[in-house]
Amino acid sequence: HRDKKRDKEKVKEKEKAKEKERDRDKEKERNWDRDQERERERDKDRNRDKDKEKDREREKERHKDRERVRDKDRDRDRDKDVDKDRDRDKDREKDKDNEKKKDREEVDQNKEKDDVMKEREKDRDKIKDEGDKDRGEKEKDRDKEKEKDEKEKKKRERERDDKKKKEKRSRTPPRSYSSSRRSRSSSR
């Protein structure tokens, strides 16, 4: 009977041991699952960090690319501006040259005009000098002519007056009809 009891106890102990073993195995499995889950989480975190890092790197690259493009554009714009400035300077130079040419031409034209005016003035002065000499003589001649004209006028006036006087003397006043009748009747 005791053996049976002992056997039962042993069996119970064995079962308890098995139960403990199973519990331990389950605990191990749980721990292992937990560890796996943690590992997965860690991996996820690591991957997330790596992804973030990659994203950061990509963003840096993009930024650098943008900067490069911006720099190229800026350089291109600067070159365009430089070209524009150069063209503007060339145009300014051309304008200055054209203006200088115009000024030179204007100065030349003015010189020519001045020369022509001076020539004319010289000619006028010569003519004036000659004219003054001539004028002096002409004025004398004119004065003489005026005197002659005046003498002739006086002469003509005198002649006219003389003619009138002679005509008055020679002419008998016309007889009126009544006076002629009177004279006739008186003679009868």
mmCIF file with all atom_site columns, C-alpha atoms in Angstrom:
data_model
loop_
_atom_site.group_PDB
_atom_site.id
_atom_site.type_symbol
_atom_site.label_atom_id
_atom_site.label_alt_id
_atom_site.label_comp_id
_atom_site.label_asym_id
_atom_site.label_entity_id
_atom_site.label_seq_id
_atom_site.pdbx_PDB_ins_code
_atom_site.Cartn_x
_atom_site.Cartn_y
_atom_site.Cartn_z
_atom_site.occupancy
_atom_site.B_iso_or_equiv
_atom_site.pdbx_formal_charge
_atom_site.auth_seq_id
_atom_site.auth_comp_id
_atom_site.auth_asym_id
_atom_site.auth_atom_id
_atom_site.pdbx_PDB_model_num
ATOM 1   C CA . HIS A 1 1   ? 0.000   0.000   0.000    1.00 0.00 ? 1   HIS A CA 1
ATOM 2   C CA . ARG A 1 2   ? 2.842   2.305   0.855    1.00 0.00 ? 2   ARG A CA 1
ATOM 3   C CA . ASP A 1 3   ? 4.515   1.526   -2.414   1.00 0.00 ? 3   ASP A CA 1
ATOM 4   C CA . LYS A 1 4   ? 1.410   2.466   -4.225   1.00 0.00 ? 4   LYS A CA 1
ATOM 5   C CA . LYS A 1 5   ? 1.301   5.682   -2.242   1.00 0.00 ? 5   LYS A CA 1
ATOM 6   C CA . ARG A 1 6   ? 4.962   6.279   -2.967   1.00 0.00 ? 6   ARG A CA 1
ATOM 7   C CA . ASP A 1 7   ? 4.429   5.504   -6.639   1.00 0.00 ? 7   ASP A CA 1
ATOM 8   C CA . LYS A 1 8   ? 1.511   7.883   -6.741   1.00 0.00 ? 8   LYS A CA 1
ATOM 9   C CA . GLU A 1 9   ? 3.591   10.570  -5.074   1.00 0.00 ? 9   GLU A CA 1
ATOM 10  C CA . LYS A 1 10  ? 6.431   9.914   -7.487   1.00 0.00 ? 10  LYS A CA 1
ATOM 11  C CA . VAL A 1 11  ? 4.036   10.047  -10.375  1.00 0.00 ? 11  VAL A CA 1
ATOM 12  C CA . LYS A 1 12  ? 2.635   13.280  -8.941   1.00 0.00 ? 12  LYS A CA 1
ATOM 13  C CA . GLU A 1 13  ? 6.126   14.672  -8.512   1.00 0.00 ? 13  GLU A CA 1
ATOM 14  C CA . LYS A 1 14  ? 7.023   13.623  -12.020  1.00 0.00 ? 14  LYS A CA 1
ATOM 15  C CA . GLU A 1 15  ? 3.891   15.279  -13.301  1.00 0.00 ? 15  GLU A CA 1
ATOM 16  C CA . LYS A 1 16  ? 4.672   18.365  -11.259  1.00 0.00 ? 16  LYS A CA 1
ATOM 17  C CA . ALA A 1 17  ? 8.201   18.322  -12.633  1.00 0.00 ? 17  ALA A CA 1
ATOM 18  C CA . LYS A 1 18  ? 6.820   17.888  -16.133  1.00 0.00 ? 18  LYS A CA 1
ATOM 19  C CA . GLU A 1 19  ? 4.378   20.692  -15.439  1.00 0.00 ? 19  GLU A CA 1
ATOM 20  C CA . LYS A 1 20  ? 7.217   22.880  -14.185  1.00 0.00 ? 20  LYS A CA 1
ATOM 21  C CA . GLU A 1 21  ? 9.245   21.905  -17.245  1.00 0.00 ? 21  GLU A CA 1
ATOM 22  C CA . ARG A 1 22  ? 6.311   22.794  -19.481  1.00 0.00 ? 22  ARG A CA 1
ATOM 23  C CA . ASP A 1 23  ? 5.846   26.078  -17.628  1.00 0.00 ? 23  ASP A CA 1
ATOM 24  C CA . ARG A 1 24  ? 9.558   26.761  -17.993  1.00 0.00 ? 24  ARG A CA 1
ATOM 25  C CA . ASP A 1 25  ? 9.383   25.894  -21.688  1.00 0.00 ? 25  ASP A CA 1
ATOM 26  C CA . LYS A 1 26  ? 6.361   28.137  -22.116  1.00 0.00 ? 26  LYS A CA 1
ATOM 27  C CA . GLU A 1 27  ? 8.142   30.912  -20.189  1.00 0.00 ? 27  GLU A CA 1
ATOM 28  C CA . LYS A 1 28  ? 11.213  30.431  -22.379  1.00 0.00 ? 28  LYS A CA 1
ATOM 29  C CA . GLU A 1 29  ? 9.026   30.506  -25.444  1.00 0.00 ? 29  GLU A CA 1
ATOM 30  C CA . ARG A 1 30  ? 7.290   33.646  -24.205  1.00 0.00 ? 30  ARG A CA 1
ATOM 31  C CA . ASN A 1 31  ? 10.632  35.208  -23.401  1.00 0.00 ? 31  ASN A CA 1
ATOM 32  C CA . TRP A 1 32  ? 11.960  34.142  -26.759  1.00 0.00 ? 32  TRP A CA 1
ATOM 33  C CA . ASP A 1 33  ? 8.871   35.626  -28.484  1.00 0.00 ? 33  ASP A CA 1
ATOM 34  C CA . ARG A 1 34  ? 9.257   38.752  -26.419  1.00 0.00 ? 34  ARG A CA 1
ATOM 35  C CA . ASP A 1 35  ? 12.933  38.909  -27.325  1.00 0.00 ? 35  ASP A CA 1
ATOM 36  C CA . GLN A 1 36  ? 12.074  38.383  -30.969  1.00 0.00 ? 36  GLN A CA 1
ATOM 37  C CA . GLU A 1 37  ? 9.448   41.106  -30.799  1.00 0.00 ? 37  GLU A CA 1
ATOM 38  C CA . ARG A 1 38  ? 11.920  43.420  -29.103  1.00 0.00 ? 38  ARG A CA 1
ATOM 39  C CA . GLU A 1 39  ? 14.503  42.529  -31.728  1.00 0.00 ? 39  GLU A CA 1
ATOM 40  C CA . ARG A 1 40  ? 11.965  43.238  -34.448  1.00 0.00 ? 40  ARG A CA 1
ATOM 41  C CA . GLU A 1 41  ? 11.121  46.562  -32.811  1.00 0.00 ? 41  GLU A CA 1
ATOM 42  C CA . ARG A 1 42  ? 14.809  47.363  -32.514  1.00 0.00 ? 42  ARG A CA 1
ATOM 43  C CA . ASP A 1 43  ? 15.266  46.421  -36.161  1.00 0.00 ? 43  ASP A CA 1
ATOM 44  C CA . LYS A 1 44  ? 12.318  48.570  -37.086  1.00 0.00 ? 44  LYS A CA 1
ATOM 45  C CA . ASP A 1 45  ? 13.749  51.433  -35.096  1.00 0.00 ? 45  ASP A CA 1
ATOM 46  C CA . ARG A 1 46  ? 17.148  50.858  -36.627  1.00 0.00 ? 46  ARG A CA 1
ATOM 47  C CA . ASN A 1 47  ? 15.584  50.702  -40.075  1.00 0.00 ? 47  ASN A CA 1
ATOM 48  C CA . ARG A 1 48  ? 13.516  53.761  -39.332  1.00 0.00 ? 48  ARG A CA 1
ATOM 49  C CA . ASP A 1 49  ? 16.658  55.566  -38.239  1.00 0.00 ? 49  ASP A CA 1
ATOM 50  C CA . LYS A 1 50  ? 18.450  54.339  -41.343  1.00 0.00 ? 50  LYS A CA 1
ATOM 51  C CA . ASP A 1 51  ? 15.530  55.477  -43.481  1.00 0.00 ? 51  ASP A CA 1
ATOM 52  C CA . LYS A 1 52  ? 15.547  58.828  -41.754  1.00 0.00 ? 52  LYS A CA 1
ATOM 53  C CA . GLU A 1 53  ? 19.284  59.078  -42.320  1.00 0.00 ? 53  GLU A CA 1
ATOM 54  C CA . LYS A 1 54  ? 18.817  58.110  -45.953  1.00 0.00 ? 54  LYS A CA 1
ATOM 55  C CA . ASP A 1 55  ? 16.037  60.657  -46.252  1.00 0.00 ? 55  ASP A CA 1
ATOM 56  C CA . ARG A 1 56  ? 18.308  63.256  -44.712  1.00 0.00 ? 56  ARG A CA 1
ATOM 57  C CA . GLU A 1 57  ? 21.062  62.306  -47.136  1.00 0.00 ? 57  GLU A CA 1
ATOM 58  C CA . ARG A 1 58  ? 18.641  62.440  -50.042  1.00 0.00 ? 58  ARG A CA 1
ATOM 59  C CA . GLU A 1 59  ? 17.374  65.798  -48.875  1.00 0.00 ? 59  GLU A CA 1
ATOM 60  C CA . LYS A 1 60  ? 20.946  67.047  -48.572  1.00 0.00 ? 60  LYS A CA 1
ATOM 61  C CA . GLU A 1 61  ? 21.640  65.826  -52.099  1.00 0.00 ? 61  GLU A CA 1
ATOM 62  C CA . ARG A 1 62  ? 18.478  67.470  -53.364  1.00 0.00 ? 62  ARG A CA 1
ATOM 63  C CA . HIS A 1 63  ? 19.451  70.668  -51.600  1.00 0.00 ? 63  HIS A CA 1
ATOM 64  C CA . LYS A 1 64  ? 22.938  70.501  -53.103  1.00 0.00 ? 64  LYS A CA 1
ATOM 65  C CA . ASP A 1 65  ? 21.409  69.864  -56.527  1.00 0.00 ? 65  ASP A CA 1
ATOM 66  C CA . ARG A 1 66  ? 19.079  72.816  -56.061  1.00 0.00 ? 66  ARG A CA 1
ATOM 67  C CA . GLU A 1 67  ? 22.007  74.948  -54.958  1.00 0.00 ? 67  GLU A CA 1
ATOM 68  C CA . ARG A 1 68  ? 24.013  73.812  -57.974  1.00 0.00 ? 68  ARG A CA 1
ATOM 69  C CA . VAL A 1 69  ? 21.110  74.604  -60.288  1.00 0.00 ? 69  VAL A CA 1
ATOM 70  C CA . ARG A 1 70  ? 20.583  77.944  -58.555  1.00 0.00 ? 70  ARG A CA 1
ATOM 71  C CA . ASP A 1 71  ? 24.284  78.705  -58.882  1.00 0.00 ? 71  ASP A CA 1
ATOM 72  C CA . LYS A 1 72  ? 24.234  77.747  -62.538  1.00 0.00 ? 72  LYS A CA 1
ATOM 73  C CA . ASP A 1 73  ? 21.176  79.915  -63.080  1.00 0.00 ? 73  ASP A CA 1
ATOM 74  C CA . ARG A 1 74  ? 22.806  82.743  -61.149  1.00 0.00 ? 74  ARG A CA 1
ATOM 75  C CA . ASP A 1 75  ? 25.984  82.350  -63.177  1.00 0.00 ? 75  ASP A CA 1
ATOM 76  C CA . ARG A 1 76  ? 23.967  82.242  -66.394  1.00 0.00 ? 76  ARG A CA 1
ATOM 77  C CA . ASP A 1 77  ? 22.035  85.310  -65.294  1.00 0.00 ? 77  ASP A CA 1
ATOM 78  C CA . ARG A 1 78  ? 25.254  87.018  -64.268  1.00 0.00 ? 78  ARG A CA 1
ATOM 79  C CA . ASP A 1 79  ? 26.730  86.143  -67.647  1.00 0.00 ? 79  ASP A CA 1
ATOM 80  C CA . LYS A 1 80  ? 23.607  87.482  -69.324  1.00 0.00 ? 80  LYS A CA 1
ATOM 81  C CA . ASP A 1 81  ? 23.840  90.616  -67.206  1.00 0.00 ? 81  ASP A CA 1
ATOM 82  C CA . VAL A 1 82  ? 27.510  90.936  -68.050  1.00 0.00 ? 82  VAL A CA 1
ATOM 83  C CA . ASP A 1 83  ? 26.643  90.473  -71.737  1.00 0.00 ? 83  ASP A CA 1
ATOM 84  C CA . LYS A 1 84  ? 23.847  93.011  -71.409  1.00 0.00 ? 84  LYS A CA 1
ATOM 85  C CA . ASP A 1 85  ? 26.202  95.422  -69.645  1.00 0.00 ? 85  ASP A CA 1
ATOM 86  C CA . ARG A 1 86  ? 28.815  94.830  -72.317  1.00 0.00 ? 86  ARG A CA 1
ATOM 87  C CA . ASP A 1 87  ? 26.219  95.402  -75.044  1.00 0.00 ? 87  ASP A CA 1
ATOM 88  C CA . ARG A 1 88  ? 24.946  98.469  -73.220  1.00 0.00 ? 88  ARG A CA 1
ATOM 89  C CA . ASP A 1 89  ? 28.511  99.766  -72.912  1.00 0.00 ? 89  ASP A CA 1
ATOM 90  C CA . LYS A 1 90  ? 29.102  99.090  -76.614  1.00 0.00 ? 90  LYS A CA 1
ATOM 91  C CA . ASP A 1 91  ? 25.881  100.888 -77.462  1.00 0.00 ? 91  ASP A CA 1
ATOM 92  C CA . ARG A 1 92  ? 26.908  103.777 -75.211  1.00 0.00 ? 92  ARG A CA 1
ATOM 93  C CA . GLU A 1 93  ? 30.303  103.892 -76.911  1.00 0.00 ? 93  GLU A CA 1
ATOM 94  C CA . LYS A 1 94  ? 28.631  103.837 -80.346  1.00 0.00 ? 94  LYS A CA 1
ATOM 95  C CA . ASP A 1 95  ? 26.285  106.596 -79.254  1.00 0.00 ? 95  ASP A CA 1
ATOM 96  C CA . LYS A 1 96  ? 29.214  108.626 -77.936  1.00 0.00 ? 96  LYS A CA 1
ATOM 97  C CA . ASP A 1 97  ? 31.109  108.067 -81.179  1.00 0.00 ? 97  ASP A CA 1
ATOM 98  C CA . ASN A 1 98  ? 28.053  109.034 -83.218  1.00 0.00 ? 98  ASN A CA 1
ATOM 99  C CA . GLU A 1 99  ? 27.556  112.099 -81.053  1.00 0.00 ? 99  GLU A CA 1
ATOM 100 C CA . LYS A 1 100 ? 31.216  113.031 -81.445  1.00 0.00 ? 100 LYS A CA 1
ATOM 101 C CA . LYS A 1 101 ? 30.880  112.591 -85.210  1.00 0.00 ? 101 LYS A CA 1
ATOM 102 C CA . LYS A 1 102 ? 27.762  114.734 -85.224  1.00 0.00 ? 102 LYS A CA 1
ATOM 103 C CA . ASP A 1 103 ? 29.516  117.337 -83.068  1.00 0.00 ? 103 ASP A CA 1
ATOM 104 C CA . ARG A 1 104 ? 32.540  117.279 -85.389  1.00 0.00 ? 104 ARG A CA 1
ATOM 105 C CA . GLU A 1 105 ? 30.275  117.594 -88.414  1.00 0.00 ? 105 GLU A CA 1
ATOM 106 C CA . GLU A 1 106 ? 28.373  120.393 -86.722  1.00 0.00 ? 106 GLU A CA 1
ATOM 107 C CA . VAL A 1 107 ? 31.638  122.118 -85.814  1.00 0.00 ? 107 VAL A CA 1
ATOM 108 C CA . ASP A 1 108 ? 32.858  121.679 -89.400  1.00 0.00 ? 108 ASP A CA 1
ATOM 109 C CA . GLN A 1 109 ? 29.558  123.023 -90.741  1.00 0.00 ? 109 GLN A CA 1
ATOM 110 C CA . ASN A 1 110 ? 29.731  125.938 -88.323  1.00 0.00 ? 110 ASN A CA 1
ATOM 111 C CA . LYS A 1 111 ? 33.330  126.603 -89.372  1.00 0.00 ? 111 LYS A CA 1
ATOM 112 C CA . GLU A 1 112 ? 32.259  126.521 -92.997  1.00 0.00 ? 112 GLU A CA 1
ATOM 113 C CA . LYS A 1 113 ? 29.361  128.841 -92.227  1.00 0.00 ? 113 LYS A CA 1
ATOM 114 C CA . ASP A 1 114 ? 31.686  131.130 -90.271  1.00 0.00 ? 114 ASP A CA 1
ATOM 115 C CA . ASP A 1 115 ? 34.199  131.061 -93.117  1.00 0.00 ? 115 ASP A CA 1
ATOM 116 C CA . VAL A 1 116 ? 31.458  131.845 -95.628  1.00 0.00 ? 116 VAL A CA 1
ATOM 117 C CA . MET A 1 117 ? 30.121  134.585 -93.351  1.00 0.00 ? 117 MET A CA 1
ATOM 118 C CA . LYS A 1 118 ? 33.627  136.028 -92.917  1.00 0.00 ? 118 LYS A CA 1
ATOM 119 C CA . GLU A 1 119 ? 34.164  135.908 -96.681  1.00 0.00 ? 119 GLU A CA 1
ATOM 120 C CA . ARG A 1 120 ? 30.842  137.650 -97.244  1.00 0.00 ? 120 ARG A CA 1
ATOM 121 C CA . GLU A 1 121 ? 31.706  140.200 -94.588  1.00 0.00 ? 121 GLU A CA 1
ATOM 122 C CA . LYS A 1 122 ? 35.091  140.818 -96.216  1.00 0.00 ? 122 LYS A CA 1
ATOM 123 C CA . ASP A 1 123 ? 33.388  141.147 -99.579  1.00 0.00 ? 123 ASP A CA 1
ATOM 124 C CA . ARG A 1 124 ? 30.813  143.495 -98.032  1.00 0.00 ? 124 ARG A CA 1
ATOM 125 C CA . ASP A 1 125 ? 33.577  145.517 -96.404  1.00 0.00 ? 125 ASP A CA 1
ATOM 126 C CA . LYS A 1 126 ? 35.428  145.723 -99.714  1.00 0.00 ? 126 LYS A CA 1
ATOM 127 C CA . ILE A 1 127 ? 32.265  146.679 -101.497 1.00 0.00 ? 127 ILE A CA 1
ATOM 128 C CA . LYS A 1 128 ? 31.479  149.118 -98.705  1.00 0.00 ? 128 LYS A CA 1
ATOM 129 C CA . ASP A 1 129 ? 34.940  150.658 -98.950  1.00 0.00 ? 129 ASP A CA 1
ATOM 130 C CA . GLU A 1 130 ? 34.632  150.836 -102.706 1.00 0.00 ? 130 GLU A CA 1
ATOM 131 C CA . GLY A 1 131 ? 31.046  151.958 -102.266 1.00 0.00 ? 131 GLY A CA 1
ATOM 132 C CA . ASP A 1 132 ? 32.117  154.638 -99.817  1.00 0.00 ? 132 ASP A CA 1
ATOM 133 C CA . LYS A 1 133 ? 34.603  155.932 -102.335 1.00 0.00 ? 133 LYS A CA 1
ATOM 134 C CA . ASP A 1 134 ? 32.065  155.553 -105.089 1.00 0.00 ? 134 ASP A CA 1
ATOM 135 C CA . ARG A 1 135 ? 29.367  156.937 -102.830 1.00 0.00 ? 135 ARG A CA 1
ATOM 136 C CA . GLY A 1 136 ? 31.423  160.005 -102.167 1.00 0.00 ? 136 GLY A CA 1
ATOM 137 C CA . GLU A 1 137 ? 31.844  160.459 -105.900 1.00 0.00 ? 137 GLU A CA 1
ATOM 138 C CA . LYS A 1 138 ? 28.273  159.351 -106.534 1.00 0.00 ? 138 LYS A CA 1
ATOM 139 C CA . GLU A 1 139 ? 26.985  161.739 -103.923 1.00 0.00 ? 139 GLU A CA 1
ATOM 140 C CA . LYS A 1 140 ? 28.921  164.532 -105.586 1.00 0.00 ? 140 LYS A CA 1
ATOM 141 C CA . ASP A 1 141 ? 27.534  163.418 -108.916 1.00 0.00 ? 141 ASP A CA 1
ATOM 142 C CA . ARG A 1 142 ? 24.083  163.149 -107.387 1.00 0.00 ? 142 ARG A CA 1
ATOM 143 C CA . ASP A 1 143 ? 24.409  166.572 -105.866 1.00 0.00 ? 143 ASP A CA 1
ATOM 144 C CA . LYS A 1 144 ? 25.496  167.948 -109.231 1.00 0.00 ? 144 LYS A CA 1
ATOM 145 C CA . GLU A 1 145 ? 22.609  166.162 -110.907 1.00 0.00 ? 145 GLU A CA 1
ATOM 146 C CA . LYS A 1 146 ? 20.200  167.513 -108.308 1.00 0.00 ? 146 LYS A CA 1
ATOM 147 C CA . GLU A 1 147 ? 21.538  170.988 -108.912 1.00 0.00 ? 147 GLU A CA 1
ATOM 148 C CA . LYS A 1 148 ? 21.175  170.493 -112.656 1.00 0.00 ? 148 LYS A CA 1
ATOM 149 C CA . ASP A 1 149 ? 17.679  169.133 -112.187 1.00 0.00 ? 149 ASP A CA 1
ATOM 150 C CA . GLU A 1 150 ? 16.775  172.055 -109.975 1.00 0.00 ? 150 GLU A CA 1
ATOM 151 C CA . LYS A 1 151 ? 18.219  174.538 -112.485 1.00 0.00 ? 151 LYS A CA 1
ATOM 152 C CA . GLU A 1 152 ? 16.316  172.825 -115.260 1.00 0.00 ? 152 GLU A CA 1
ATOM 153 C CA . LYS A 1 153 ? 13.141  172.871 -113.192 1.00 0.00 ? 153 LYS A CA 1
ATOM 154 C CA . LYS A 1 154 ? 13.583  176.568 -112.485 1.00 0.00 ? 154 LYS A CA 1
ATOM 155 C CA . LYS A 1 155 ? 14.317  177.138 -116.147 1.00 0.00 ? 155 LYS A CA 1
ATOM 156 C CA . ARG A 1 156 ? 11.229  175.207 -117.176 1.00 0.00 ? 156 ARG A CA 1
ATOM 157 C CA . GLU A 1 157 ? 9.143   177.028 -114.607 1.00 0.00 ? 157 GLU A CA 1
ATOM 158 C CA . ARG A 1 158 ? 10.480  180.351 -115.873 1.00 0.00 ? 158 ARG A CA 1
ATOM 159 C CA . GLU A 1 159 ? 9.783   179.274 -119.443 1.00 0.00 ? 159 GLU A CA 1
ATOM 160 C CA . ARG A 1 160 ? 6.298   178.185 -118.481 1.00 0.00 ? 160 ARG A CA 1
ATOM 161 C CA . ASP A 1 161 ? 5.677   181.466 -116.690 1.00 0.00 ? 161 ASP A CA 1
ATOM 162 C CA . ASP A 1 162 ? 7.003   183.356 -119.703 1.00 0.00 ? 162 ASP A CA 1
ATOM 163 C CA . LYS A 1 163 ? 4.768   181.371 -122.027 1.00 0.00 ? 163 LYS A CA 1
ATOM 164 C CA . LYS A 1 164 ? 1.768   182.044 -119.849 1.00 0.00 ? 164 LYS A CA 1
ATOM 165 C CA . LYS A 1 165 ? 2.520   185.764 -119.793 1.00 0.00 ? 165 LYS A CA 1
ATOM 166 C CA . LYS A 1 166 ? 2.955   185.851 -123.568 1.00 0.00 ? 166 LYS A CA 1
ATOM 167 C CA . GLU A 1 167 ? -0.234  183.949 -124.089 1.00 0.00 ? 167 GLU A CA 1
ATOM 168 C CA . LYS A 1 168 ? -2.095  186.303 -121.814 1.00 0.00 ? 168 LYS A CA 1
ATOM 169 C CA . ARG A 1 169 ? -0.793  189.263 -123.732 1.00 0.00 ? 169 ARG A CA 1
ATOM 170 C CA . SER A 1 170 ? -1.487  187.847 -127.157 1.00 0.00 ? 170 SER A CA 1
ATOM 171 C CA . ARG A 1 171 ? -4.836  186.480 -126.328 1.00 0.00 ? 171 ARG A CA 1
ATOM 172 C CA . THR A 1 172 ? -7.847  188.766 -126.396 1.00 0.00 ? 172 THR A CA 1
ATOM 173 C CA . PRO A 1 173 ? -10.525 187.871 -123.940 1.00 0.00 ? 173 PRO A CA 1
ATOM 174 C CA . PRO A 1 174 ? -13.376 186.101 -125.606 1.00 0.00 ? 174 PRO A CA 1
ATOM 175 C CA . ARG A 1 175 ? -16.441 188.137 -126.258 1.00 0.00 ? 175 ARG A CA 1
ATOM 176 C CA . SER A 1 176 ? -19.651 187.210 -124.761 1.00 0.00 ? 176 SER A CA 1
ATOM 177 C CA . TYR A 1 177 ? -22.796 187.245 -126.864 1.00 0.00 ? 177 TYR A CA 1
ATOM 178 C CA . SER A 1 178 ? -24.402 190.082 -125.026 1.00 0.00 ? 178 SER A CA 1
ATOM 179 C CA . SER A 1 179 ? -21.357 192.259 -125.148 1.00 0.00 ? 179 SER A CA 1
ATOM 180 C CA . SER A 1 180 ? -21.031 191.750 -128.853 1.00 0.00 ? 180 SER A CA 1
ATOM 181 C CA . ARG A 1 181 ? -24.699 192.732 -129.307 1.00 0.00 ? 181 ARG A CA 1
ATOM 182 C CA . ARG A 1 182 ? -24.185 195.754 -127.230 1.00 0.00 ? 182 ARG A CA 1
ATOM 183 C CA . SER A 1 183 ? -21.276 196.873 -129.254 1.00 0.00 ? 183 SER A CA 1
ATOM 184 C CA . ARG A 1 184 ? -23.246 196.272 -132.453 1.00 0.00 ? 184 ARG A CA 1
ATOM 185 C CA . SER A 1 185 ? -26.251 198.157 -131.278 1.00 0.00 ? 185 SER A CA 1
ATOM 186 C CA . SER A 1 186 ? -24.148 201.062 -130.180 1.00 0.00 ? 186 SER A CA 1
ATOM 187 C CA . SER A 1 187 ? -22.551 201.280 -133.581 1.00 0.00 ? 187 SER A CA 1
ATOM 188 C CA . ARG A 1 188 ? -25.958 201.547 -135.280 1.00 0.00 ? 188 ARG A CA 1
#
